[in-house]
């Protein structure tokens, strides 16, 4: 049974949302490489499982920093759904990827705390530096677990300066309660987590 929110959850809801105008800066490959943040093709291949015929949801597709690498990694027999609340960013991302090879790309303007997907319908949920920015990270985790198929994968890349330990701990405790941890790494800026939903 999925735990319900308590009064102590309120502190976790005080998040910070990256302004859309900063997407271009924070997505710049050189900046991210210099700061030791990400190399998308390497990181996606290491952390995101490829399941033939599967559906992966990228929550926080934003400026599309990981989208190309995800499409390439998943391949043409997979579907990638990019979800982000910024409809303008989604339109630009759609234009950028029009006619490009790789996984089928479907872009949805939506809320990570209210996923527009049926129960047990998604093979992989990938939070790309978005779990720390959603209005309610605890509800986002519960929603991810709801839509994941039994045996499905939950992956989160988290930017630690935006979700400090006091706020992060309840979120990580909930994930550890609902899912089985398979892999994790902690760097100066990043926390990376991979979990599995119990098989039916």
Short mmCIF file of C-alpha atoms in Angstrom, two decimals:
data_model
loop_
_atom_site.label_atom_id
_atom_site.label_comp_id
_atom_site.label_asym_id
_atom_site.label_seq_id
_atom_site.Cartn_x
_atom_site.Cartn_y
_atom_site.Cartn_z
CA UNK A 1 0.00 0.00 0.00
CA UNK A 2 1.30 3.45 -0.93
CA UNK A 3 1.93 5.67 2.12
CA UNK A 4 -0.10 8.86 2.37
CA UNK A 5 1.27 12.35 2.97
CA UNK A 6 1.82 13.54 6.53
CA UNK A 7 2.39 16.98 8.04
CA UNK A 8 6.12 16.29 8.09
CA UNK A 9 6.02 16.08 4.27
CA UNK A 10 5.37 19.82 4.03
CA UNK A 11 9.07 20.72 4.36
CA UNK A 12 9.84 18.59 1.31
CA UNK A 13 7.44 20.59 -0.86
CA UNK A 14 9.47 23.79 -0.61
CA UNK A 15 11.34 23.36 -3.87
CA UNK A 16 13.00 25.60 -6.43
CA UNK A 17 12.17 25.56 -10.12
CA UNK A 18 14.87 26.37 -12.66
CA UNK A 19 13.60 29.32 -14.74
CA UNK A 20 13.09 28.39 -18.38
CA UNK A 21 15.50 31.18 -19.42
CA UNK A 22 18.32 29.29 -17.70
CA UNK A 23 17.78 26.02 -19.60
CA UNK A 24 20.16 27.01 -22.37
CA UNK A 25 22.93 27.90 -19.92
CA UNK A 26 22.63 24.87 -17.66
CA UNK A 27 22.26 22.53 -20.65
CA UNK A 28 25.46 23.73 -22.33
CA UNK A 29 27.64 20.61 -22.82
CA UNK A 30 30.93 22.40 -22.09
CA UNK A 31 29.66 23.85 -18.82
CA UNK A 32 28.23 20.54 -17.68
CA UNK A 33 31.44 18.72 -18.60
CA UNK A 34 33.66 21.24 -16.79
CA UNK A 35 31.54 21.00 -13.64
CA UNK A 36 31.58 17.21 -13.85
CA UNK A 37 27.85 16.98 -14.28
CA UNK A 38 27.03 14.79 -17.25
CA UNK A 39 28.02 13.10 -20.48
CA UNK A 40 24.58 12.12 -21.79
CA UNK A 41 25.45 9.18 -24.06
CA UNK A 42 27.64 7.58 -21.40
CA UNK A 43 25.26 8.25 -18.52
CA UNK A 44 22.10 7.14 -20.29
CA UNK A 45 23.73 3.90 -21.44
CA UNK A 46 24.97 3.17 -17.93
CA UNK A 47 21.81 4.00 -15.99
CA UNK A 48 18.76 3.48 -18.21
CA UNK A 49 17.79 -0.07 -19.14
CA UNK A 50 16.82 -0.73 -22.73
CA UNK A 51 13.84 -3.07 -23.05
CA UNK A 52 12.72 -3.91 -26.62
CA UNK A 53 9.23 -2.58 -27.22
CA UNK A 54 9.32 -0.63 -23.97
CA UNK A 55 8.09 2.78 -22.92
CA UNK A 56 10.37 5.20 -21.09
CA UNK A 57 9.17 8.47 -19.57
CA UNK A 58 11.72 11.28 -19.21
CA UNK A 59 10.34 13.59 -16.53
CA UNK A 60 11.82 17.04 -16.94
CA UNK A 61 12.73 16.82 -20.62
CA UNK A 62 13.00 20.64 -20.63
CA UNK A 63 15.67 21.76 -23.09
CA UNK A 64 16.32 18.17 -24.17
CA UNK A 65 19.80 17.70 -22.70
CA UNK A 66 19.29 13.92 -22.37
CA UNK A 67 16.66 13.41 -25.07
CA UNK A 68 18.93 12.71 -28.04
CA UNK A 69 21.03 10.25 -26.05
CA UNK A 70 17.88 8.55 -24.77
CA UNK A 71 16.43 8.19 -28.28
CA UNK A 72 19.69 6.74 -29.57
CA UNK A 73 20.09 4.37 -26.63
CA UNK A 74 16.50 3.11 -26.62
CA UNK A 75 16.32 2.54 -30.38
CA UNK A 76 13.55 2.60 -32.95
CA UNK A 77 11.54 -0.21 -31.35
CA UNK A 78 10.96 1.82 -28.18
CA UNK A 79 8.84 4.80 -27.22
CA UNK A 80 10.23 7.78 -25.30
CA UNK A 81 7.74 10.14 -23.68
CA UNK A 82 9.18 13.49 -22.67
CA UNK A 83 7.17 15.23 -19.96
CA UNK A 84 7.73 18.80 -18.81
CA UNK A 85 5.45 21.58 -17.53
CA UNK A 86 6.99 24.14 -19.91
CA UNK A 87 4.93 23.86 -23.10
CA UNK A 88 7.23 26.31 -24.90
CA UNK A 89 10.28 24.17 -24.22
CA UNK A 90 8.37 21.11 -25.43
CA UNK A 91 7.52 22.86 -28.72
CA UNK A 92 11.19 23.74 -29.31
CA UNK A 93 12.21 20.19 -28.46
CA UNK A 94 9.67 18.78 -30.90
CA UNK A 95 11.01 21.01 -33.68
CA UNK A 96 14.59 20.01 -32.89
CA UNK A 97 13.81 16.28 -33.06
CA UNK A 98 11.49 16.28 -36.05
CA UNK A 99 12.61 13.56 -38.48
CA UNK A 100 15.48 12.38 -36.28
CA UNK A 101 16.21 8.65 -35.81
CA UNK A 102 15.86 6.66 -32.63
CA UNK A 103 13.00 5.87 -30.30
CA UNK A 104 9.57 7.24 -31.15
CA UNK A 105 9.34 10.58 -29.33
CA UNK A 106 6.10 11.78 -27.78
CA UNK A 107 6.19 15.10 -25.92
CA UNK A 108 3.66 15.93 -23.23
CA UNK A 109 3.25 19.17 -21.28
CA UNK A 110 2.40 17.88 -17.83
CA UNK A 111 2.98 17.71 -14.11
CA UNK A 112 5.39 15.17 -12.63
CA UNK A 113 3.13 14.99 -9.56
CA UNK A 114 0.08 13.99 -11.64
CA UNK A 115 1.32 11.70 -14.37
CA UNK A 116 -1.16 11.30 -17.24
CA UNK A 117 -0.53 7.55 -17.55
CA UNK A 118 -2.42 4.45 -16.47
CA UNK A 119 -1.34 2.26 -13.57
CA UNK A 120 1.39 -0.27 -14.44
CA UNK A 121 1.86 1.13 -17.96
CA UNK A 122 5.48 2.34 -18.14
CA UNK A 123 8.74 0.36 -18.21
CA UNK A 124 11.13 3.10 -17.08
CA UNK A 125 10.74 6.43 -15.30
CA UNK A 126 13.76 8.74 -15.60
CA UNK A 127 13.85 11.97 -13.56
CA UNK A 128 16.44 14.14 -15.30
CA UNK A 129 17.24 16.72 -12.59
CA UNK A 130 13.53 17.28 -12.06
CA UNK A 131 12.64 15.37 -8.89
CA UNK A 132 14.17 18.16 -6.80
CA UNK A 133 12.15 20.79 -8.71
CA UNK A 134 8.62 19.35 -8.76
CA UNK A 135 6.16 20.98 -6.33
CA UNK A 136 5.88 17.79 -4.27
CA UNK A 137 8.74 15.26 -4.71
CA UNK A 138 7.04 12.73 -2.45
CA UNK A 139 3.90 12.72 -4.58
CA UNK A 140 6.07 12.52 -7.71
CA UNK A 141 7.69 9.36 -6.34
CA UNK A 142 4.31 7.83 -5.51
CA UNK A 143 3.04 8.66 -9.00
CA UNK A 144 6.14 7.12 -10.59
CA UNK A 145 5.60 3.92 -8.62
CA UNK A 146 1.94 3.88 -9.61
CA UNK A 147 2.61 4.03 -13.36
CA UNK A 148 5.61 1.69 -13.37
CA UNK A 149 4.95 -1.86 -14.48
CA UNK A 150 5.97 -4.63 -12.09
CA UNK A 151 9.70 -5.07 -12.64
CA UNK A 152 9.94 -1.54 -14.06
CA UNK A 153 12.93 0.73 -13.52
CA UNK A 154 13.06 4.03 -11.62
CA UNK A 155 16.08 6.27 -12.31
CA UNK A 156 16.70 9.71 -10.83
CA UNK A 157 19.54 12.13 -11.45
CA UNK A 158 19.37 14.74 -8.69
CA UNK A 159 21.23 18.03 -8.44
CA UNK A 160 22.27 18.07 -4.80
CA UNK A 161 22.64 21.87 -4.34
CA UNK A 162 18.92 22.24 -5.10
CA UNK A 163 17.76 19.53 -2.68
CA UNK A 164 19.91 19.57 0.43
CA UNK A 165 20.08 16.65 2.85
CA UNK A 166 17.22 17.74 5.14
CA UNK A 167 14.80 17.94 2.22
CA UNK A 168 16.29 15.02 0.31
CA UNK A 169 16.25 12.46 3.13
CA UNK A 170 12.44 11.97 3.32
CA UNK A 171 12.32 11.60 -0.47
CA UNK A 172 15.07 9.00 -0.53
CA UNK A 173 13.50 7.17 2.42
CA UNK A 174 10.20 6.93 0.55
CA UNK A 175 11.94 5.60 -2.58
CA UNK A 176 13.81 3.03 -0.47
CA UNK A 177 10.49 1.99 1.09
CA UNK A 178 8.60 1.53 -2.17
CA UNK A 179 11.32 0.21 -4.48
CA UNK A 180 14.45 -1.94 -4.45
CA UNK A 181 17.73 -0.11 -4.95
CA UNK A 182 19.98 -1.50 -7.68
CA UNK A 183 22.63 1.19 -8.09
CA UNK A 184 23.63 4.60 -6.76
CA UNK A 185 26.46 7.10 -7.00
CA UNK A 186 27.17 10.38 -5.29
CA UNK A 187 29.39 13.10 -6.73
CA UNK A 188 30.18 16.72 -5.78
CA UNK A 189 27.06 17.99 -7.56
CA UNK A 190 25.05 14.89 -8.39
CA UNK A 191 23.21 12.02 -6.82
CA UNK A 192 22.24 9.20 -9.17
CA UNK A 193 19.83 6.48 -8.18
CA UNK A 194 18.48 3.37 -9.92
CA UNK A 195 15.67 1.27 -8.45
CA UNK A 196 13.37 -1.56 -9.47
CA UNK A 197 9.67 -2.06 -8.77
CA UNK A 198 8.90 -5.51 -7.42
CA UNK A 199 7.78 -8.00 -10.03
CA UNK A 200 4.21 -9.21 -9.83
#
